[in-house]
Structure formats: structure tokens, C-alpha cells
PDB file of C-alpha atoms in Angstrom:
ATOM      1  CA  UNK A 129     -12.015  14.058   8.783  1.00  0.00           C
ATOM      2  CA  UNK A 130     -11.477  10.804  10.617  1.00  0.00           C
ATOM      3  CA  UNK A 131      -9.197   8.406   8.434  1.00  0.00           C
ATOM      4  CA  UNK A 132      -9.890   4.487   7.626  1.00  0.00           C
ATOM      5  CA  UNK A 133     -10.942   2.548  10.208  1.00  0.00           C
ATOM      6  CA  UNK A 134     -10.531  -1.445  10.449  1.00  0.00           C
ATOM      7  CA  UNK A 135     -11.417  -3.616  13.204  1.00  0.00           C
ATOM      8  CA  UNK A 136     -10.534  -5.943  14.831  1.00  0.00           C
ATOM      9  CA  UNK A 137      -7.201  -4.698  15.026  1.00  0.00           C
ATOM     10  CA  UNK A 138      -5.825  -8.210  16.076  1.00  0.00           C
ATOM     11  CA  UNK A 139      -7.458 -11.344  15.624  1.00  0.00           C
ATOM     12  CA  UNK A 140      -6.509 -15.169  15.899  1.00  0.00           C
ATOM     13  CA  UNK A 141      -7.830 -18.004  14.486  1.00  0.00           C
ATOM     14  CA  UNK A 142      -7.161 -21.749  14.132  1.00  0.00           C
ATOM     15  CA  UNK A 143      -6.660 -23.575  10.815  1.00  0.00           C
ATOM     16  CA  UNK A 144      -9.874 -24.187   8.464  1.00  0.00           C
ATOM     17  CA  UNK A 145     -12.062 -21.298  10.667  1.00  0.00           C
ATOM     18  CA  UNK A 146     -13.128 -18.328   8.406  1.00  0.00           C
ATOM     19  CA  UNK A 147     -13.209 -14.516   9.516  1.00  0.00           C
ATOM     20  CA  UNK A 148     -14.796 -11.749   8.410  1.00  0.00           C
ATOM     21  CA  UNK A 149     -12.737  -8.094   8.479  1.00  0.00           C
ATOM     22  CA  UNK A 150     -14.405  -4.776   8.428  1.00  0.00           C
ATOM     23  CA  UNK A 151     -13.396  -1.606   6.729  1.00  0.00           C
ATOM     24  CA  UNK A 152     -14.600   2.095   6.862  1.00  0.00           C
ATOM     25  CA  UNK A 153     -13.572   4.102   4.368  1.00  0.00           C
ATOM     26  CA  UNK A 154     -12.889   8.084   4.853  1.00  0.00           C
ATOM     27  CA  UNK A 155     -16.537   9.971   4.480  1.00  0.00           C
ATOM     28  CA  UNK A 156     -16.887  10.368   0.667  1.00  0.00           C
ATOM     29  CA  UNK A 157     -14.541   7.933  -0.595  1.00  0.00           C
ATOM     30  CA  UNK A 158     -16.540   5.340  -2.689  1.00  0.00           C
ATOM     31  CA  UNK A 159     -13.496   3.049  -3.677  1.00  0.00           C
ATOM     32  CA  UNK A 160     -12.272   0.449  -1.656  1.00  0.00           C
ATOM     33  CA  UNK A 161      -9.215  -1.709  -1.810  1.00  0.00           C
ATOM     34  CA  UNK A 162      -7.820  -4.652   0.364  1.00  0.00           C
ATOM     35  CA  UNK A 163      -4.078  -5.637   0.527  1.00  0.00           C
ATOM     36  CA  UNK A 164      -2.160  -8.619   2.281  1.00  0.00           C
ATOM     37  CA  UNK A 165       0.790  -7.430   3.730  1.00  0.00           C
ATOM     38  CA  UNK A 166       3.402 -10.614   4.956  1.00  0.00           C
ATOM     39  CA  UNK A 167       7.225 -10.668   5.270  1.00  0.00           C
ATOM     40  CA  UNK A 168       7.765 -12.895   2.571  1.00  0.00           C
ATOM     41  CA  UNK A 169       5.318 -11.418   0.106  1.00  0.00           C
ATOM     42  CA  UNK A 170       5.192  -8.394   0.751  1.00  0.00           C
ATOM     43  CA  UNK A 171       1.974  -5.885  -0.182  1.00  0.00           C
ATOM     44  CA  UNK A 172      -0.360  -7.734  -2.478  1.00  0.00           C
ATOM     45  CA  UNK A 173      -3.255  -6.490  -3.807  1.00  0.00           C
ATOM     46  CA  UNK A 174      -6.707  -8.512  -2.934  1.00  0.00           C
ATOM     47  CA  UNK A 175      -9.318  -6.815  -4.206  1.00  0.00           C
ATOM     48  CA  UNK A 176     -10.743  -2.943  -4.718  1.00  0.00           C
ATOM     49  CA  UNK A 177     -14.763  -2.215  -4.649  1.00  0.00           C
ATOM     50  CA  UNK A 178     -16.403   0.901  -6.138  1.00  0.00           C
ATOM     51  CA  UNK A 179     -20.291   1.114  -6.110  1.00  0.00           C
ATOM     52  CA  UNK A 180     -20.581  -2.604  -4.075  1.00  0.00           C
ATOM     53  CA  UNK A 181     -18.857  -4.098  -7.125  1.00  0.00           C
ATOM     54  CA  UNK A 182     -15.991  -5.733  -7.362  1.00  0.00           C
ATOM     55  CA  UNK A 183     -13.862  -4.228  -9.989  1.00  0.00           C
ATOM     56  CA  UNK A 184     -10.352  -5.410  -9.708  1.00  0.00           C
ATOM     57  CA  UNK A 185      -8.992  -8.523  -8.270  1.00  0.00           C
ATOM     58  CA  UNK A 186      -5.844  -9.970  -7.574  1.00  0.00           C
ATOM     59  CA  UNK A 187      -4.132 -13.807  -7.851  1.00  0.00           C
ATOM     60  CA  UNK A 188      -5.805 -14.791  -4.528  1.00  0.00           C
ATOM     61  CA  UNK A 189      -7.388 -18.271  -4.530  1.00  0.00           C
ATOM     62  CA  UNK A 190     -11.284 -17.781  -4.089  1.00  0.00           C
ATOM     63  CA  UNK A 191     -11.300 -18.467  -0.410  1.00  0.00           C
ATOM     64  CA  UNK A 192     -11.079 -14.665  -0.370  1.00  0.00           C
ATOM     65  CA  UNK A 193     -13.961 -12.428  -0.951  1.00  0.00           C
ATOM     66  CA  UNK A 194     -15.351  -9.574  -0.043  1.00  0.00           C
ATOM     67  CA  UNK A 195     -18.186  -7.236  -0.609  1.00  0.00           C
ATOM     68  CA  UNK A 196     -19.167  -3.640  -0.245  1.00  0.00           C
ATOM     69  CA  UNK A 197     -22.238  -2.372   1.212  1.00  0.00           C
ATOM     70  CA  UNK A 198     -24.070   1.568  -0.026  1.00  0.00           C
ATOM     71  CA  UNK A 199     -22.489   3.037   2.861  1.00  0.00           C
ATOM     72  CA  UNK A 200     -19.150   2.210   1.190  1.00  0.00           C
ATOM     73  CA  UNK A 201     -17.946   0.108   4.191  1.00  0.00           C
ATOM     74  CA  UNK A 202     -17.104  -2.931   3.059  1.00  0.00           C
ATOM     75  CA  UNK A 203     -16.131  -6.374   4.108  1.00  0.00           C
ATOM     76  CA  UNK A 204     -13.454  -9.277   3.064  1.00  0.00           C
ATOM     77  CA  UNK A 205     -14.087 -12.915   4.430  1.00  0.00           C
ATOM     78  CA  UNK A 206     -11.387 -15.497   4.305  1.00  0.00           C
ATOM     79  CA  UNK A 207     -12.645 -19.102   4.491  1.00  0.00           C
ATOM     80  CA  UNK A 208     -11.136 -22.316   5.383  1.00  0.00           C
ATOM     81  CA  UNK A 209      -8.112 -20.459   6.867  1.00  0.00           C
ATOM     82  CA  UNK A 210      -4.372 -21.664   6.419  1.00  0.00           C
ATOM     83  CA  UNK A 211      -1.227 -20.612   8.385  1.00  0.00           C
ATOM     84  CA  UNK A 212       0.007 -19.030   5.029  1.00  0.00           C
ATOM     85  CA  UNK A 213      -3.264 -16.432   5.932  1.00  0.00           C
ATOM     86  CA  UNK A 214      -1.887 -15.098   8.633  1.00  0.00           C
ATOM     87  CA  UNK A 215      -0.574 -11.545   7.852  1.00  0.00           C
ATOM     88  CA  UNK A 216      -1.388  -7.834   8.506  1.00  0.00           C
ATOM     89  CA  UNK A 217      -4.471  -6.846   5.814  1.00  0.00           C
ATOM     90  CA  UNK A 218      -4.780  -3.492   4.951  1.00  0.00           C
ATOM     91  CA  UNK A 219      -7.655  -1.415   4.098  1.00  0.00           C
ATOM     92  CA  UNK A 220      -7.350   1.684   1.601  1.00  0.00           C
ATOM     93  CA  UNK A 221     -10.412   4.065   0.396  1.00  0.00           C
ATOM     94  CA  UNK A 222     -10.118   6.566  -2.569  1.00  0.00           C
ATOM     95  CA  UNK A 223     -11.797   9.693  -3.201  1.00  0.00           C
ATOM     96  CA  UNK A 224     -12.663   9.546  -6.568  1.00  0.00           C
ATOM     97  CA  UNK A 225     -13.877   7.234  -9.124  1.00  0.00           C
ATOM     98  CA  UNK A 226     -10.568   6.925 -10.734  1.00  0.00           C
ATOM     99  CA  UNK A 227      -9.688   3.175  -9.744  1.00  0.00           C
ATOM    100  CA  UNK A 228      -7.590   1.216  -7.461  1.00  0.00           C
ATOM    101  CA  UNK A 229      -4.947   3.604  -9.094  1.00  0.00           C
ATOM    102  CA  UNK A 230      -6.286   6.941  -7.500  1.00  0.00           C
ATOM    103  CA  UNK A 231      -4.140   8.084  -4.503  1.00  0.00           C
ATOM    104  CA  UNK A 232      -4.870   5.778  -1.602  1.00  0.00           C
ATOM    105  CA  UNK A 233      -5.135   6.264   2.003  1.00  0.00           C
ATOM    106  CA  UNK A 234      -4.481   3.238   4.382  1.00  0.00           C
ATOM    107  CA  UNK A 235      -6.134   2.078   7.409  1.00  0.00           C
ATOM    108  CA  UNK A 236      -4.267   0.453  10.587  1.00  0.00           C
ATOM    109  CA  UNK A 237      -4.611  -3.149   9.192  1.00  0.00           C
ATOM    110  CA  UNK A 238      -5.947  -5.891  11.365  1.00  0.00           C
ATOM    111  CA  UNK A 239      -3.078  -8.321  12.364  1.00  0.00           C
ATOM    112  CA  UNK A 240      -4.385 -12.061  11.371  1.00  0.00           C
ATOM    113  CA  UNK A 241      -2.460 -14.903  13.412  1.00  0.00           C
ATOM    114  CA  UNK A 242      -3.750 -18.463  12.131  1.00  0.00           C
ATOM    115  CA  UNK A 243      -2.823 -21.443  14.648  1.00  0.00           C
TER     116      UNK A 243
ATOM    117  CA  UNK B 161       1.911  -7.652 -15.641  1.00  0.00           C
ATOM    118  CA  UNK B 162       4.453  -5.019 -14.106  1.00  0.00           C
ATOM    119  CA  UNK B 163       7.221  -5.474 -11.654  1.00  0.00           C
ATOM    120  CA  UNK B 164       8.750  -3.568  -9.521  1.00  0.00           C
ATOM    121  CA  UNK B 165      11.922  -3.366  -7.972  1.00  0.00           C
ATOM    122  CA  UNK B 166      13.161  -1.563  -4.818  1.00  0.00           C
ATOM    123  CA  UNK B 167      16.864  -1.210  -3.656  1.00  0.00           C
ATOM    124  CA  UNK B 168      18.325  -1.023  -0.784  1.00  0.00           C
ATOM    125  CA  UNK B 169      16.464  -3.451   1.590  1.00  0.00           C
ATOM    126  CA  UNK B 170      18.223  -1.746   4.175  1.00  0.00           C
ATOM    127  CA  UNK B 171      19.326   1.579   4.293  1.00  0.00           C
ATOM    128  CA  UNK B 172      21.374   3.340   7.518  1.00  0.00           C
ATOM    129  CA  UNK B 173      22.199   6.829   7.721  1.00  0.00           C
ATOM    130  CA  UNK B 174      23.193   8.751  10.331  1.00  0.00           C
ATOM    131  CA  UNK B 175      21.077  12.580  11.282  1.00  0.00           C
ATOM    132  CA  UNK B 176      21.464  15.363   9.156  1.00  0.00           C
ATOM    133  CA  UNK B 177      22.402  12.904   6.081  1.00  0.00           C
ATOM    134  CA  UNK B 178      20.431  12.298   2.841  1.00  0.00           C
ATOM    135  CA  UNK B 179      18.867   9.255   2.130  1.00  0.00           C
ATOM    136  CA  UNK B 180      18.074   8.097  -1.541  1.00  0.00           C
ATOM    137  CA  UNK B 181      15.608   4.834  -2.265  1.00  0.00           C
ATOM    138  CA  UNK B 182      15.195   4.132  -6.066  1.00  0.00           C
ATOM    139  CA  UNK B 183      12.848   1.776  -7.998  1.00  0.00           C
ATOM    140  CA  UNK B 184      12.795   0.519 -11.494  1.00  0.00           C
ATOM    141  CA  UNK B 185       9.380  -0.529 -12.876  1.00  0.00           C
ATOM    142  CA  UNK B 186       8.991  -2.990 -16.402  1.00  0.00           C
ATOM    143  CA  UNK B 187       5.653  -1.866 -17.802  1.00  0.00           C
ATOM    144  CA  UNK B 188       6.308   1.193 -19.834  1.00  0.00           C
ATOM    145  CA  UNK B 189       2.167   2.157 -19.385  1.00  0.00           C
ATOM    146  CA  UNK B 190       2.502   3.133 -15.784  1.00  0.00           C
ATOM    147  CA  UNK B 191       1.817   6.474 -15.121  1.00  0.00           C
ATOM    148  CA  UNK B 192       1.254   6.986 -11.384  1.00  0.00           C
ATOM    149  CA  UNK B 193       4.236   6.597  -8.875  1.00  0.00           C
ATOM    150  CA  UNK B 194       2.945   6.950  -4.953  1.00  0.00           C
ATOM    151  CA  UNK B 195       5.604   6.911  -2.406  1.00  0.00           C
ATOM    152  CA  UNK B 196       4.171   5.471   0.827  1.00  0.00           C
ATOM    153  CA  UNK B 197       5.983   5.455   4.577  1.00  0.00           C
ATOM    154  CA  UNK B 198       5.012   2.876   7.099  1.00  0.00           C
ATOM    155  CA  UNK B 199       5.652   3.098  10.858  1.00  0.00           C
ATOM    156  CA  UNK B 200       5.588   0.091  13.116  1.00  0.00           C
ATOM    157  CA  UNK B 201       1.926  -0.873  14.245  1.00  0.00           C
ATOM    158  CA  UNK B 202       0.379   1.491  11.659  1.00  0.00           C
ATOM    159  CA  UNK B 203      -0.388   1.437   7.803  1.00  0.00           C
ATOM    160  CA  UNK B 204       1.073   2.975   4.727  1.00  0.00           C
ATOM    161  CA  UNK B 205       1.118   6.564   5.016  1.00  0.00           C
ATOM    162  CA  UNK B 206       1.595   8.573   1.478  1.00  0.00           C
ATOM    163  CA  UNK B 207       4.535  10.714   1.899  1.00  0.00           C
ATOM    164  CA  UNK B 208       4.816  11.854  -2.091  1.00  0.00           C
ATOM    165  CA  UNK B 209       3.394  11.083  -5.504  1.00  0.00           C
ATOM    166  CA  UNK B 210       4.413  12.010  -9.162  1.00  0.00           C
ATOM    167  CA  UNK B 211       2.988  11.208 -12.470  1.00  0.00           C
ATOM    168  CA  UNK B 212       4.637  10.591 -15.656  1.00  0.00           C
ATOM    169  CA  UNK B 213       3.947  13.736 -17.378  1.00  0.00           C
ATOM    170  CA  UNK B 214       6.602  15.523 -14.688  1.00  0.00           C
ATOM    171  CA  UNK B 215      10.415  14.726 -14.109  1.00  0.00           C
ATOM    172  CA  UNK B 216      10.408  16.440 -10.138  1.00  0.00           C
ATOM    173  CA  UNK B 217       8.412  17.013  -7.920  1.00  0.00           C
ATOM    174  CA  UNK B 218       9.443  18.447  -4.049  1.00  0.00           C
ATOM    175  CA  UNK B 219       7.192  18.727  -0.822  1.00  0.00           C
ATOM    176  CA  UNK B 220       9.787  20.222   1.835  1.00  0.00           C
ATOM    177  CA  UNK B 221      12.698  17.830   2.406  1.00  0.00           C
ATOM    178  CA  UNK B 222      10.993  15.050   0.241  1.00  0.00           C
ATOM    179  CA  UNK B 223      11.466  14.932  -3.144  1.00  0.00           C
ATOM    180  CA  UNK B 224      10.576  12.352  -5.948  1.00  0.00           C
ATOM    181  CA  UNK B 225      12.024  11.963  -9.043  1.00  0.00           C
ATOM    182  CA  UNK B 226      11.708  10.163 -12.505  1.00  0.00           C
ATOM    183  CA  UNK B 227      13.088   8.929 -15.101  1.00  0.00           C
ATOM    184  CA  UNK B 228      10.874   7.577 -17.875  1.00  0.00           C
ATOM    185  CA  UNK B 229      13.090   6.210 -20.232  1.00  0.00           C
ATOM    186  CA  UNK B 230      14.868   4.397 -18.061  1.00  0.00           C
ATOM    187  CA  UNK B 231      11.601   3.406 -16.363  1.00  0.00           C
ATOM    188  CA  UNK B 232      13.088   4.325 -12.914  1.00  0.00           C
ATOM    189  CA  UNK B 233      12.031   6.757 -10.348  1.00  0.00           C
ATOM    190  CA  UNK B 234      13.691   7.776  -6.650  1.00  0.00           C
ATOM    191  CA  UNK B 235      12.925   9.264  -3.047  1.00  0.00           C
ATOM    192  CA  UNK B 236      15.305  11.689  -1.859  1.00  0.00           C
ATOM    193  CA  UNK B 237      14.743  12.856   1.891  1.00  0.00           C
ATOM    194  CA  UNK B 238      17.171  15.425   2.597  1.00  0.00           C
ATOM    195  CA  UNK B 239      18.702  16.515   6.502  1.00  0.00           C
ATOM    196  CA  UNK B 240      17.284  12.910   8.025  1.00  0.00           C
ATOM    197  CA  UNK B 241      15.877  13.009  11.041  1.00  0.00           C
ATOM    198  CA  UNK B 242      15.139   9.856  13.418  1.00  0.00           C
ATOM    199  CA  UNK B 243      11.182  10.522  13.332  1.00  0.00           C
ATOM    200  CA  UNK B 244      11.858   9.347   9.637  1.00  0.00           C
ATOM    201  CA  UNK B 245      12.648   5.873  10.695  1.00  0.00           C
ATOM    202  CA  UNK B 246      10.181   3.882   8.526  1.00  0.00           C
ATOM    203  CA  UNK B 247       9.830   1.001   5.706  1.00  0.00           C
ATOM    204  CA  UNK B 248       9.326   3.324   2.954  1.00  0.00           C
ATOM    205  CA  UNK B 249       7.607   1.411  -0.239  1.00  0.00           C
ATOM    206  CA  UNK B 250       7.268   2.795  -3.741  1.00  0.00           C
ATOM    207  CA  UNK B 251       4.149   1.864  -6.222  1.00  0.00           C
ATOM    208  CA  UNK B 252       3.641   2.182  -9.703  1.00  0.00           C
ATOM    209  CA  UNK B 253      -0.008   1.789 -11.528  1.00  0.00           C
ATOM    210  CA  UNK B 254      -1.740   3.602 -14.566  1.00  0.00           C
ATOM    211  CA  UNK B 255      -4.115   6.356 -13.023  1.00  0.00           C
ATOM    212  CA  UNK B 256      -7.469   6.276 -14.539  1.00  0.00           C
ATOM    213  CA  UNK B 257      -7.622   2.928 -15.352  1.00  0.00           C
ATOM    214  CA  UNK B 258      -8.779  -0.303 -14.283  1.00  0.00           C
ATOM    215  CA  UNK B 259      -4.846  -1.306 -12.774  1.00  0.00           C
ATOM    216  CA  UNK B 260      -3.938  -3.104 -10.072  1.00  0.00           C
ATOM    217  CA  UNK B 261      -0.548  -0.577  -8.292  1.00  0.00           C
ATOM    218  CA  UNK B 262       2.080  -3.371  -7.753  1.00  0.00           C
ATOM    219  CA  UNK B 263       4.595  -2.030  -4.940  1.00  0.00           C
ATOM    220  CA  UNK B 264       8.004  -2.713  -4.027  1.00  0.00           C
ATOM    221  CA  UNK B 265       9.398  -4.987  -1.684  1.00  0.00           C
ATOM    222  CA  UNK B 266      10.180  -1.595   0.712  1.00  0.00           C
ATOM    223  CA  UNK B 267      13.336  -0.022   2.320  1.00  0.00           C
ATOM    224  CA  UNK B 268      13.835  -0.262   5.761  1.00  0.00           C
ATOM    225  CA  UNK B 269      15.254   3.092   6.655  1.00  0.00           C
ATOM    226  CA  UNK B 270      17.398   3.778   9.683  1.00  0.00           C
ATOM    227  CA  UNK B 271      18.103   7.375  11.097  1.00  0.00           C
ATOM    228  CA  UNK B 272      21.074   7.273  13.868  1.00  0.00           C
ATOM    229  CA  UNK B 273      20.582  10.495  15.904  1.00  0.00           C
TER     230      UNK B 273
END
């Protein structure tokens, strides 16, 4: 079974641009999460997506969203970008219906530089 | 909401050695502890998970254990090898519910060969 997929892998952007990231989940997994991963932070949890509905959210300001389409793939858009964005976002899928706290399988991450 | 904590930052063994990572969580509901390795360039990997309704719980030399009560749990990799260089990050959540998992700052773990 291939695993989750996320492109780009690596992506930079300039201050106040938006960008869109993609996620696959693993065939059959119908929950999606996102999570910001930065030095000072650490892993932070954005967002998870079951059904193309947000159901869980983190303490991110609303300049991040994302959505989930009836494939499952889904999609997280960061707007007006600020240096503080840039970080490695990860992408996990679950196999049940259990929630964000099912066991979760990462993807790659795509690498977000903002100049 | 919970908080976790992870100790060491750092941790440097040499091969062959045992290496022990240990986290203490505050919420008392959490039920669901995932263990998760990441190597450079890649994302978290789960190594190991245990609930709260078992104390133990081995997969070759990985093992996890908890301690309710004290609202701690620990990874224990046994006979270290350097392909086990990784930050290793633990994770606590309530399974079956609507939770966000809060992790732990993560260990950077060293194997010397």
C-alpha cells in the first residue's frame, strides 16, 4: 500500500503570498490531520478532516484552512504568509473513524521557507 | 488542555547500550500513548503505541511502558544500534474521542557505533 503522499516537497514563498499544500492519504483512510512542525514549537496540531469536515482544530490564527475533498485528499492554504510560517507541515491519514486520536501515519512534510 | 513533557533533549549512547526516553503527561483522561521516530528529511514514523488499560507492552527491542498514577510513560530500546539515530517524540490523546494528541518536545537520540 503506498503511504501519504504530500507535494511539493519544498516550497518558498515571500511574505504576504498564500500557498496551497496537498495531501494524499493511504487508500482507505478517511481522516486527515495537518501538523506544523518548527524548532521552536515543535509539532502542533492544525487541523484533522473526516468526511470533508473539519472536526478538530487547533490555536492557529484563521489564515490557515484547509478542506477535504470525497476522495479524502485534502488541502490546507495559508494566506497572507509570515516568516513565523515557515516550517516543515506534516500530513497524517487514519484508518478508522476514531478521531485525530486513532494511530496516525505521517507523510514526508513539505518544507515551507517564507522570505 | 494537556501537556506534555519529554526528557532528555539529548540523549548519547554508545552501540550495544540501552536507551530510555520518558514523558509525563497532566490530563489524567488520556488514554492513547503513540511513540513516533523521525529520521532527517522524512516524517514521524510510529515505532510503538500503548493504551491505558495495559502497564507493558514490547515489539522486539522496543518496549513502552506506563505508569498511570504517576501519569508517566517511557521508551526503552534495548542493544542500540546506529540505524536508531532519530528524534524520537512521544504523544498522548484520548482514543475515540474528539482530542487533539499533544506531543512532546522530542529526544534527539545518538547511537556511537
Amino acid at each position: 500500500k503506498a503511504g501519504v503522499t504530500q507535494t511539493p516537497r519544498y516550497l518558498i514563498k515571500t511574505r504576504g503570498q498564500q500557498v496551497t499544500l496537498s495531501c494524499s492519504p493511504i487508500s482507505g483512510h478517511r481522516s486527515v490531520s495537518w501538523y506544523q512542525q518548527t524548532p521552536g514549537q515543535g509539532l502542533q496540531f492544525l487541523f484533522e478532516y473526516f468526511s470533508e469536515t473539519q472536526r478538530n482544530k487547533g490555536n492557529f490564527p484563521g489564515r490557515f484552512s484547509g478542506r477535504q475533498f470525497s476522495n479524502s485528499r485534502s488541502e490546507m492554504n495559508v494566506s497572507t504568509l509570515e516568516l513565523g510560517d515557515s516550517a516543515l507541515y506534516l500530513c497524517a491519514s487514519s484508518p478508522s473513524s476514531g478521531g485525530s486520536t486513532d494511530t496516525q501515519y505521517f507523510g514526508p512534510g513539505t518544507r515551507l521557507t517564507v522570505l | 488542555g494537556e501537556n506534555v513533557e519529554q526528557h532528555p533533549s539529548t540523549l548519547s549512547v554508545q552501540e550495544g547500550d540501552s536507551a530510555v526516553i520518558k514523558c509525563t503527561y497532566s490530563d489524567s483522561a488520556s488514554n492513547y500513548f503513540p511513540w513516533y521516530k523521525q529520521e532527517l528529511g522524512k516524517g514521524p514514523q510510529l515505532i510503538i503505541d500503548i493504551r491505558s488499560n495495559v502497564g507493558e507492552k514490547k515489539d522486539q527491542r522496543i518496549a513502552v511502558t506506563l505508569n498511570k498514577t504517576a501519569k508517566h510513560f517511557s521508551l526503552h530500546i534495548t542493544e542500540t544500534q546506529p540505524e536508531d539515530s532519530a528524534v524520537y517524540f512521544c504523544a498522548a490523546s484520548i482514543q475515540g474521542g474528539s482530542y487533539i494528541p499533544t506531543f512532546g518536545r522530542g529526544t534527539s537520540l545518538i547511537v556511537h557505533p
